[in-house]
Structures are given as C-alpha cells and as structure tokens.
Amino acid sequence: MDFVAEAQGLVRRYQDGGTFRGHVRERMPLVIGLVVLCLLFSVGITTGAAIFVGGKYALLMLLALVLAPFILIGSLIVELFVVFSWIEARALGAHSRFGPMPPVPWGLVAGVIGVPFLLLMFAWWHAALVLLLLAALASVAYAFVDWQ
C-alpha cells in the first residue's frame, strides 16, 4: 500500500465534496470526538515510549525526546488516516453497523503505533489499558450513534 498516495487521495475525495464531505459535516461533533481521541492516544503512546526509553540515563532521555515528535506526528497521521478512511467507507454506504475494514498501512501501524504502545504497556500498563478501552469504546459508540 502506498500510504502517501492513499492519504492524498483521501484528502482529495474530501475536498471534492460529495457524500464523504457531507457525511463528515453532518456528524461533526462525533468526528471531532474521534479526532480528539486520536490526539489523546498519540500523546499517550508518545509519553509512554519516552518514559520507557528515557529510563534513568540522560543520554537515553535525549534519544527519547528526539524521537518523541516523530512518534507523536507519525502515529497521529496514521490514526487519522485509518479513522477517516473508515468514516468514508461508512459514508459511501456501509451495509453493516461497523462498516467495511478501511485500508490499513500495517507497516506504519506497527512502527509508529504498535511499538510505542507496547513500550507504554511496559512503562505504565494502566494508562495503556485505559487508552485501548477508550479507542474501542469510541469506535463502537460512533457506530451505534451513527447507525441509520
């Protein structure tokens, strides 16, 4: 999967208007909630990765602080891509409550979400569990509230 081309296509389809754009505008409070949750999730896994890698040594903390913006921005972009792809699929006539599975860039998910999430689990498993439950509940809540 060419992530950059897919992301540009998603943005272009939104900008062109039509069903996808109307769907997002009609459900703006729900969409804003999902975007805020994506931001919270990204901040959480970035913090967990920095705490785990930083540990007790100053040099490792420097490495963690250098990597933090890449983890934060990368995870947020991938999360938003998956969320908006899912919303687009729902807008185009999903035939089930949860809609079809959106295209997922699994390599990027593993690198910028999976590994930092595992580091968060090792550093602070309570926070990891809360973030995971929030993400699951938010997607289920969106699907139930949006069901037509």
GROMACS .gro file of N, CA and C in nm:
model
  444
    1MET      N    1   0.085  -0.117   0.000
    1MET     CA    2   0.000   0.000   0.000
    1MET      C    3   0.090   0.124   0.000
    2ASP      N    4   0.063   0.213  -0.093
    2ASP     CA    5   0.136   0.340  -0.099
    2ASP      C    6   0.062   0.440  -0.011
    3PHE      N    7   0.112   0.455   0.112
    3PHE     CA    8   0.042   0.534   0.212
    3PHE      C    9   0.025   0.680   0.169
    4VAL      N   10   0.129   0.738   0.113
    4VAL     CA   11   0.123   0.880   0.075
    4VAL      C   12   0.017   0.901  -0.033
    5ALA      N   13   0.014   0.814  -0.133
    5ALA     CA   14  -0.085   0.827  -0.241
    5ALA      C   15  -0.227   0.805  -0.187
    6GLU      N   16  -0.242   0.707  -0.097
    6GLU     CA   17  -0.374   0.681  -0.040
    6GLU      C   18  -0.422   0.800   0.045
    7ALA      N   19  -0.331   0.856   0.124
    7ALA     CA   20  -0.368   0.971   0.208
    7ALA      C   21  -0.403   1.092   0.122
    8GLN      N   22  -0.326   1.116   0.017
    8GLN     CA   23  -0.358   1.227  -0.073
    8GLN      C   24  -0.492   1.205  -0.141
    9GLY      N   25  -0.520   1.082  -0.179
    9GLY     CA   26  -0.649   1.050  -0.240
    9GLY      C   27  -0.764   1.073  -0.144
   10LEU      N   28  -0.744   1.037  -0.018
   10LEU     CA   29  -0.848   1.059   0.083
   10LEU      C   30  -0.876   1.208   0.101
   11VAL      N   31  -0.771   1.288   0.110
   11VAL     CA   32  -0.787   1.433   0.125
   11VAL      C   33  -0.855   1.491   0.001
   12ARG      N   34  -0.816   1.445  -0.117
   12ARG     CA   35  -0.875   1.495  -0.241
   12ARG      C   36  -1.024   1.460  -0.249
   13ARG      N   37  -1.059   1.338  -0.208
   13ARG     CA   38  -1.200   1.299  -0.211
   13ARG      C   39  -1.283   1.383  -0.114
   14TYR      N   40  -1.224   1.419   0.000
   14TYR     CA   41  -1.295   1.506   0.094
   14TYR      C   42  -1.310   1.646   0.037
   15GLN      N   43  -1.204   1.699  -0.023
   15GLN     CA   44  -1.208   1.835  -0.077
   15GLN      C   45  -1.303   1.847  -0.195
   16ASP      N   46  -1.318   1.741  -0.272
   16ASP     CA   47  -1.406   1.745  -0.388
   16ASP      C   48  -1.553   1.753  -0.349
   17GLY      N   49  -1.581   1.732  -0.224
   17GLY     CA   50  -1.719   1.740  -0.178
   17GLY      C   51  -1.788   1.606  -0.193
   18GLY      N   52  -1.917   1.611  -0.209
   18GLY     CA   53  -1.993   1.488  -0.229
   18GLY      C   54  -2.032   1.423  -0.099
   19THR      N   55  -2.054   1.294  -0.109
   19THR     CA   56  -2.108   1.217   0.002
   19THR      C   57  -2.018   1.218   0.124
   20PHE      N   58  -1.889   1.198   0.103
   20PHE     CA   59  -1.795   1.190   0.215
   20PHE      C   60  -1.792   1.322   0.293
   21ARG      N   61  -1.781   1.431   0.224
   21ARG     CA   62  -1.775   1.561   0.290
   21ARG      C   63  -1.906   1.592   0.364
   22GLY      N   64  -2.017   1.563   0.299
   22GLY     CA   65  -2.147   1.585   0.364
   22GLY      C   66  -2.164   1.499   0.488
   23HIS      N   67  -2.118   1.375   0.479
   23HIS     CA   68  -2.127   1.283   0.593
   23HIS      C   69  -2.048   1.337   0.712
   24VAL      N   70  -1.927   1.386   0.684
   24VAL     CA   71  -1.842   1.440   0.792
   24VAL      C   72  -1.905   1.566   0.851
   25ARG      N   73  -1.956   1.653   0.767
   25ARG     CA   74  -2.015   1.778   0.817
   25ARG      C   75  -2.140   1.752   0.900
   26GLU      N   76  -2.220   1.654   0.861
   26GLU     CA   77  -2.342   1.623   0.936
   26GLU      C   78  -2.310   1.564   1.073
   27ARG      N   79  -2.197   1.499   1.083
   27ARG     CA   80  -2.161   1.432   1.208
   27ARG      C   81  -2.039   1.497   1.274
   28MET      N   82  -2.023   1.626   1.257
   28MET     CA   83  -1.904   1.696   1.304
   28MET      C   84  -1.876   1.675   1.452
   29PRO      N   85  -1.974   1.680   1.543
   29PRO     CA   86  -1.940   1.655   1.683
   29PRO      C   87  -1.881   1.515   1.708
   30LEU      N   88  -1.934   1.415   1.639
   30LEU     CA   89  -1.879   1.280   1.652
   30LEU      C   90  -1.738   1.272   1.596
   31VAL      N   91  -1.717   1.335   1.482
   31VAL     CA   92  -1.586   1.333   1.417
   31VAL      C   93  -1.484   1.407   1.503
   32ILE      N   94  -1.521   1.520   1.560
   32ILE     CA   95  -1.430   1.594   1.647
   32ILE      C   96  -1.392   1.509   1.768
   33GLY      N   97  -1.488   1.435   1.821
   33GLY     CA   98  -1.458   1.345   1.932
   33GLY      C   99  -1.356   1.239   1.895
   34LEU      N  100  -1.370   1.182   1.775
   34LEU     CA  101  -1.272   1.083   1.730
   34LEU      C  102  -1.134   1.145   1.708
   35VAL      N  103  -1.130   1.266   1.654
   35VAL     CA  104  -1.002   1.333   1.632
   35VAL      C  105  -0.934   1.363   1.765
   36VAL      N  106  -1.011   1.410   1.863
   36VAL     CA  107  -0.954   1.437   1.996
   36VAL      C  108  -0.902   1.307   2.058
   37LEU      N  109  -0.976   1.198   2.041
   37LEU     CA  110  -0.931   1.070   2.094
   37LEU      C  111  -0.801   1.026   2.026
   38CYS      N  112  -0.791   1.047   1.895
   38CYS     CA  113  -0.667   1.014   1.823
   38CYS      C  114  -0.550   1.095   1.879
   39LEU      N  115  -0.573   1.222   1.905
   39LEU     CA  116  -0.468   1.306   1.962
   39LEU      C  117  -0.430   1.257   2.102
   40LEU      N  118  -0.528   1.225   2.184
   40LEU     CA  119  -0.502   1.173   2.317
   40LEU      C  120  -0.424   1.042   2.311
   41PHE      N  121  -0.461   0.955   2.220
   41PHE     CA  122  -0.393   0.826   2.204
   41PHE      C  123  -0.248   0.849   2.162
   42SER      N  124  -0.225   0.940   2.068
   42SER     CA  125  -0.090   0.967   2.022
   42SER      C  126  -0.003   1.026   2.133
   43VAL      N  127  -0.058   1.120   2.207
   43VAL     CA  128   0.016   1.179   2.319
   43VAL      C  129   0.047   1.072   2.424
   44GLY      N  130  -0.050   0.986   2.449
   44GLY     CA  131  -0.030   0.880   2.548
   44GLY      C  132   0.080   0.783   2.510
   45ILE      N  133   0.078   0.734   2.386
   45ILE     CA  134   0.181   0.638   2.348
   45ILE      C  135   0.317   0.705   2.333
   46THR      N  136   0.319   0.831   2.293
   46THR     CA  137   0.446   0.903   2.285
   46THR      C  138   0.505   0.921   2.424
   47THR      N  139   0.423   0.958   2.519
   47THR     CA  140   0.469   0.974   2.657
   47THR      C  141   0.519   0.841   2.714
   48GLY      N  142   0.445   0.736   2.690
   48GLY     CA  143   0.485   0.604   2.739
   48GLY      C  144   0.617   0.558   2.679
   49ALA      N  145   0.634   0.582   2.549
   49ALA     CA  146   0.760   0.544   2.485
   49ALA      C  147   0.876   0.625   2.541
   50ALA      N  148   0.854   0.755   2.564
   50ALA     CA  149   0.960   0.840   2.619
   50ALA      C  150   0.996   0.797   2.761
   51ILE      N  151   0.896   0.764   2.841
   51ILE     CA  152   0.923   0.720   2.978
   51ILE      C  153   0.998   0.587   2.978
   52PHE      N  154   0.957   0.496   2.892
   52PHE     CA  155   1.023   0.365   2.887
   52PHE      C  156   1.166   0.377   2.838
   53VAL      N  157   1.186   0.447   2.727
   53VAL     CA  158   1.320   0.459   2.668
   53VAL      C  159   1.408   0.548   2.756
   54GLY      N  160   1.352   0.657   2.809
   54GLY     CA  161   1.429   0.751   2.889
   54GLY      C  162   1.490   0.690   3.011
   55GLY      N  163   1.412   0.611   3.081
   55GLY     CA  164   1.464   0.542   3.199
   55GLY      C  165   1.538   0.632   3.295
   56LYS      N  166   1.656   0.587   3.335
   56LYS     CA  167   1.735   0.658   3.435
   56LYS      C  168   1.853   0.734   3.376
   57TYR      N  169   1.880   0.717   3.251
   57TYR     CA  170   2.001   0.774   3.194
   57TYR      C  171   1.971   0.894   3.106
   58ALA      N  172   2.052   0.996   3.119
   58ALA     CA  173   2.029   1.122   3.047
   58ALA      C  174   2.040   1.103   2.896
   59LEU      N  175   2.134   1.022   2.851
   59LEU     CA  176   2.150   1.002   2.707
   59LEU      C  177   2.029   0.933   2.646
   60LEU      N  178   1.973   0.838   2.718
   60LEU     CA  179   1.853   0.771   2.668
   60LEU      C  180   1.733   0.867   2.669
   61MET      N  181   1.728   0.954   2.768
   61MET     CA  182   1.619   1.053   2.770
   61MET      C  183   1.633   1.148   2.652
   62LEU      N  184   1.755   1.184   2.617
   62LEU     CA  185   1.777   1.268   2.500
   62LEU      C  186   1.728   1.197   2.374
   63LEU      N  187   1.759   1.069   2.361
   63LEU     CA  188   1.710   0.991   2.248
   63LEU      C  189   1.557   0.988   2.246
   64ALA      N  190   1.497   0.968   2.362
   64ALA     CA  191   1.351   0.965   2.370
   64ALA      C  192   1.290   1.098   2.329
   65LEU      N  193   1.351   1.208   2.372
   65LEU     CA  194   1.298   1.340   2.337
   65LEU      C  195   1.318   1.372   2.189
   66VAL      N  196   1.423   1.320   2.129
   66VAL     CA  197   1.444   1.341   1.985
   66VAL      C  198   1.342   1.261   1.904
   67LEU      N  199   1.312   1.141   1.950
   67LEU     CA  200   1.216   1.055   1.878
   67LEU      C  201   1.070   1.093   1.903
   68ALA      N  202   1.042   1.161   2.012
   68ALA     CA  203   0.904   1.191   2.051
   68ALA      C  204   0.823   1.263   1.944
   69PRO      N  205   0.873   1.368   1.879
   69PRO     CA  206   0.790   1.434   1.777
   69PRO      C  207   0.757   1.343   1.659
   70PHE      N  208   0.851   1.256   1.623
   70PHE     CA  209   0.826   1.164   1.512
   70PHE      C  210   0.718   1.062   1.549
   71ILE      N  211   0.723   1.013   1.671
   71ILE     CA  212   0.621   0.919   1.716
   71ILE      C  213   0.485   0.989   1.725
   72LEU      N  214   0.484   1.107   1.783
   72LEU     CA  215   0.358   1.181   1.800
   72LEU      C  216   0.293   1.213   1.666
   73ILE      N  217   0.368   1.275   1.578
   73ILE     CA  218   0.312   1.315   1.448
   73ILE      C  219   0.282   1.194   1.360
   74GLY      N  220   0.374   1.097   1.358
   74GLY     CA  221   0.352   0.978   1.277
   74GLY      C  222   0.231   0.899   1.320
   75SER      N  223   0.217   0.877   1.451
   75SER     CA  224   0.102   0.800   1.499
   75SER      C  225  -0.028   0.876   1.475
   76LEU      N  226  -0.026   1.006   1.494
   76LEU     CA  227  -0.147   1.085   1.472
   76LEU      C  228  -0.190   1.080   1.325
   77ILE      N  229  -0.095   1.091   1.234
   77ILE     CA  230  -0.129   1.086   1.091
   77ILE      C  231  -0.187   0.950   1.054
   78VAL      N  232  -0.125   0.843   1.101
   78VAL     CA  233  -0.174   0.709   1.067
   78VAL      C  234  -0.312   0.685   1.129
   79GLU      N  235  -0.331   0.727   1.254
   79GLU     CA  236  -0.461   0.710   1.318
   79GLU      C  237  -0.570   0.788   1.245
   80LEU      N  238  -0.541   0.912   1.211
   80LEU     CA  239  -0.641   0.992   1.140
   80LEU      C  240  -0.671   0.935   1.002
   81PHE      N  241  -0.570   0.882   0.935
   81PHE     CA  242  -0.592   0.819   0.805
   81PHE      C  243  -0.688   0.701   0.817
   82VAL      N  244  -0.664   0.616   0.915
   82VAL     CA  245  -0.750   0.498   0.932
   82VAL      C  246  -0.891   0.540   0.973
   83VAL      N  247  -0.903   0.636   1.064
   83VAL     CA  248  -1.035   0.682   1.109
   83VAL      C  249  -1.113   0.744   0.994
   84PHE      N  250  -1.050   0.833   0.919
   84PHE     CA  251  -1.123   0.898   0.809
   84PHE      C  252  -1.150   0.803   0.693
   85SER      N  253  -1.065   0.703   0.673
   85SER     CA  254  -1.095   0.600   0.572
   85SER      C  255  -1.218   0.520   0.615
   86TRP      N  256  -1.227   0.491   0.743
   86TRP     CA  257  -1.342   0.418   0.796
   86TRP      C  258  -1.469   0.504   0.783
   87ILE      N  259  -1.458   0.632   0.815
   87ILE     CA  260  -1.574   0.721   0.802
   87ILE      C  261  -1.615   0.732   0.656
   88GLU      N  262  -1.518   0.739   0.565
   88GLU     CA  263  -1.551   0.746   0.423
   88GLU      C  264  -1.625   0.620   0.377
   89ALA      N  265  -1.579   0.504   0.421
   89ALA     CA  266  -1.646   0.379   0.384
   89ALA      C  267  -1.789   0.376   0.437
   90ARG      N  268  -1.809   0.428   0.557
   90ARG     CA  269  -1.944   0.435   0.612
   90ARG      C  270  -2.029   0.533   0.532
   91ALA      N  271  -1.969   0.644   0.488
   91ALA     CA  272  -2.044   0.745   0.413
   91ALA      C  273  -2.086   0.692   0.276
   92LEU      N  274  -2.007   0.604   0.221
   92LEU     CA  275  -2.036   0.553   0.088
   92LEU      C  276  -2.129   0.434   0.089
   93GLY      N  277  -2.192   0.409   0.202
   93GLY     CA  278  -2.297   0.307   0.204
   93GLY      C  279  -2.256   0.177   0.267
   94ALA      N  280  -2.200   0.183   0.384
   94ALA     CA  281  -2.168   0.059   0.455
   94ALA      C  282  -2.296  -0.018   0.482
   95HIS      N  283  -2.289  -0.149   0.466
   95HIS     CA  284  -2.409  -0.231   0.482
   95HIS      C  285  -2.415  -0.299   0.618
   96SER      N  286  -2.324  -0.266   0.704
   96SER     CA  287  -2.328  -0.320   0.839
   96SER      C  288  -2.308  -0.206   0.938
   97ARG      N  289  -2.329  -0.233   1.060
   97ARG     CA  290  -2.321  -0.130   1.163
   97ARG      C  291  -2.180  -0.071   1.170
   98PHE      N  292  -2.078  -0.153   1.160
   98PHE     CA  293  -1.941  -0.104   1.174
   98PHE      C  294  -1.876  -0.070   1.041
   99GLY      N  295  -1.936  -0.105   0.932
   99GLY     CA  296  -1.881  -0.072   0.802
   99GLY      C  297  -1.765  -0.164   0.766
  100PRO      N  298  -1.717  -0.151   0.642
  100PRO     CA  299  -1.606  -0.236   0.599
  100PRO      C  300  -1.474  -0.192   0.663
  101MET      N  301  -1.379  -0.282   0.662
  101MET     CA  302  -1.246  -0.253   0.716
  101MET      C  303  -1.176  -0.154   0.622
  102PRO      N  304  -1.127  -0.042   0.676
  102PRO     CA  305  -1.057   0.055   0.590
  102PRO      C  306  -0.919   0.002   0.552
  103PRO      N  307  -0.858   0.062   0.450
  103PRO     CA  308  -0.721   0.022   0.417
  103PRO      C  309  -0.628   0.063   0.531
  104VAL      N  310  -0.550  -0.031   0.577
  104VAL     CA  311  -0.462  -0.006   0.692
  104VAL      C  312  -0.317  -0.025   0.649
  105PRO      N  313  -0.233   0.075   0.668
  105PRO     CA  314  -0.090   0.059   0.639
  105PRO      C  315  -0.022  -0.014   0.755
  106TRP      N  316  -0.025  -0.147   0.751
  106TRP     CA  317   0.017  -0.227   0.865
  106TRP      C  318   0.161  -0.202   0.908
  107GLY      N  319   0.250  -0.177   0.814
  107GLY     CA  320   0.389  -0.149   0.850
  107GLY      C  321   0.401  -0.023   0.933
  108LEU      N  322   0.331   0.082   0.891
  108LEU     CA  323   0.334   0.207   0.966
  108LEU      C  324   0.264   0.192   1.100
  109VAL      N  325   0.155   0.118   1.102
  109VAL     CA  326   0.084   0.095   1.229
  109VAL      C  327   0.176   0.025   1.328
  110ALA      N  328   0.247  -0.076   1.280
  110ALA     CA  329   0.339  -0.148   1.369
  110ALA      C  330   0.450  -0.058   1.419
  111GLY      N  331   0.504   0.026   1.330
  111GLY     CA  332   0.618   0.109   1.367
  111GLY      C  333   0.585   0.228   1.454
  112VAL      N  334   0.482   0.303   1.420
  112VAL     CA  335   0.455   0.428   1.492
  112VAL      C  336   0.341   0.419   1.594
  113ILE      N  337   0.270   0.306   1.594
  113ILE     CA  338   0.164   0.288   1.694
  113ILE      C  339   0.191   0.164   1.779
  114GLY      N  340   0.218   0.053   1.713
  114GLY     CA  341   0.235  -0.074   1.785
  114GLY      C  342   0.352  -0.075   1.882
  115VAL      N  343   0.470  -0.039   1.835
  115VAL     CA  344   0.588  -0.040   1.921
  115VAL      C  345   0.575   0.061   2.035
  116PRO      N  346   0.538   0.187   2.008
  116PRO     CA  347   0.520   0.279   2.121
  116PRO      C  348   0.411   0.235   2.219
  117PHE      N  349   0.305   0.172   2.168
  117PHE     CA  350   0.201   0.123   2.257
  117PHE      C  351   0.254   0.011   2.347
  118LEU      N  352   0.335  -0.078   2.291
  118LEU     CA  353   0.396  -0.182   2.374
  118LEU      C  354   0.488  -0.122   2.480
  119LEU      N  355   0.564  -0.019   2.442
  119LEU     CA  356   0.651   0.047   2.539
  119LEU      C  357   0.568   0.113   2.649
  120LEU      N  358   0.454   0.172   2.611
  120LEU     CA  359   0.363   0.228   2.711
  120LEU      C  360   0.311   0.118   2.803
  121MET      N  361   0.280   0.002   2.747
  121MET     CA  362   0.233  -0.109   2.830
  121MET      C  363   0.338  -0.151   2.932
  122PHE      N  364   0.464  -0.154   2.889
  122PHE     CA  365   0.570  -0.192   2.982
  122PHE      C  366   0.595  -0.083   3.087
  123ALA      N  367   0.582   0.043   3.047
  123ALA     CA  368   0.610   0.153   3.138
  123ALA      C  369   0.494   0.182   3.232
  124TRP      N  370   0.371   0.173   3.178
  124TRP     CA  371   0.256   0.217   3.257
  124TRP      C  372   0.132   0.146   3.202
  125TRP      N  373   0.115   0.021   3.239
  125TRP     CA  374   0.012  -0.061   3.176
  125TRP      C  375  -0.129  -0.012   3.204
  126HIS      N  376  -0.150   0.057   3.315
  126HIS     CA  377  -0.284   0.109   3.345
  126HIS      C  378  -0.326   0.211   3.239
  127ALA      N  379  -0.235   0.299   3.204
  127ALA     CA  380  -0.266   0.400   3.102
  127ALA      C  381  -0.288   0.335   2.966
  128ALA      N  382  -0.210   0.233   2.935
  128ALA     CA  383  -0.227   0.163   2.808
  128ALA      C  384  -0.364   0.098   2.800
  129LEU      N  385  -0.406   0.038   2.908
  129LEU     CA  386  -0.536  -0.027   2.911
  129LEU      C  387  -0.649   0.076   2.895
  130VAL      N  388  -0.636   0.189   2.963
  130VAL     CA  389  -0.737   0.295   2.951
  130VAL      C  390  -0.744   0.347   2.808
  131LEU      N  391  -0.629   0.372   2.746
  131LEU     CA  392  -0.629   0.420   2.607
  131LEU      C  393  -0.691   0.318   2.512
  132LEU      N  394  -0.657   0.192   2.532
  132LEU     CA  395  -0.712   0.088   2.446
  132LEU      C  396  -0.864   0.078   2.462
  133LEU      N  397  -0.913   0.084   2.584
  133LEU     CA  398  -1.057   0.079   2.608
  133LEU      C  399  -1.127   0.202   2.551
  134LEU      N  400  -1.067   0.320   2.567
  134LEU     CA  401  -1.126   0.442   2.509
  134LEU      C  402  -1.136   0.433   2.358
  135ALA      N  403  -1.032   0.383   2.294
  135ALA     CA  404  -1.034   0.370   2.147
  135ALA      C  405  -1.142   0.273   2.102
  136ALA      N  406  -1.151   0.160   2.170
  136ALA     CA  407  -1.253   0.061   2.133
  136ALA      C  408  -1.394   0.115   2.158
  137LEU      N  409  -1.414   0.175   2.275
  137LEU     CA  410  -1.546   0.229   2.307
  137LEU      C  411  -1.587   0.343   2.215
  138ALA      N  412  -1.490   0.425   2.175
  138ALA     CA  413  -1.522   0.537   2.086
  138ALA      C  414  -1.568   0.489   1.950
  139SER      N  415  -1.500   0.388   1.895
  139SER     CA  416  -1.541   0.339   1.765
  139SER      C  417  -1.677   0.270   1.771
  140VAL      N  418  -1.701   0.195   1.877
  140VAL     CA  419  -1.831   0.130   1.894
  140VAL      C  420  -1.940   0.235   1.915
  141ALA      N  421  -1.912   0.336   1.997
  141ALA     CA  422  -2.010   0.442   2.021
  141ALA      C  423  -2.042   0.518   1.893
  142TYR      N  424  -1.939   0.550   1.815
  142TYR     CA  425  -1.962   0.620   1.689
  142TYR      C  426  -2.052   0.536   1.598
  143ALA      N  427  -2.022   0.408   1.589
  143ALA     CA  428  -2.101   0.321   1.501
  143ALA      C  429  -2.246   0.313   1.547
  144PHE      N  430  -2.271   0.305   1.677
  144PHE     CA  431  -2.408   0.296   1.726
  144PHE      C  432  -2.483   0.427   1.713
  145VAL      N  433  -2.417   0.538   1.742
  145VAL     CA  434  -2.484   0.667   1.731
  145VAL      C  435  -2.512   0.702   1.585
  146ASP      N  436  -2.420   0.663   1.499
  146ASP     CA  437  -2.432   0.697   1.357
  146ASP      C  438  -2.522   0.602   1.279
  147TRP      N  439  -2.556   0.489   1.336
  147TRP     CA  440  -2.633   0.388   1.263
  147TRP      C  441  -2.766   0.446   1.214
  148GLN      N  442  -2.793   0.420   1.090
  148GLN     CA  443  -2.915   0.475   1.029
  148GLN      C  444  -3.018   0.370   1.004
   0.00000   0.00000   0.00000
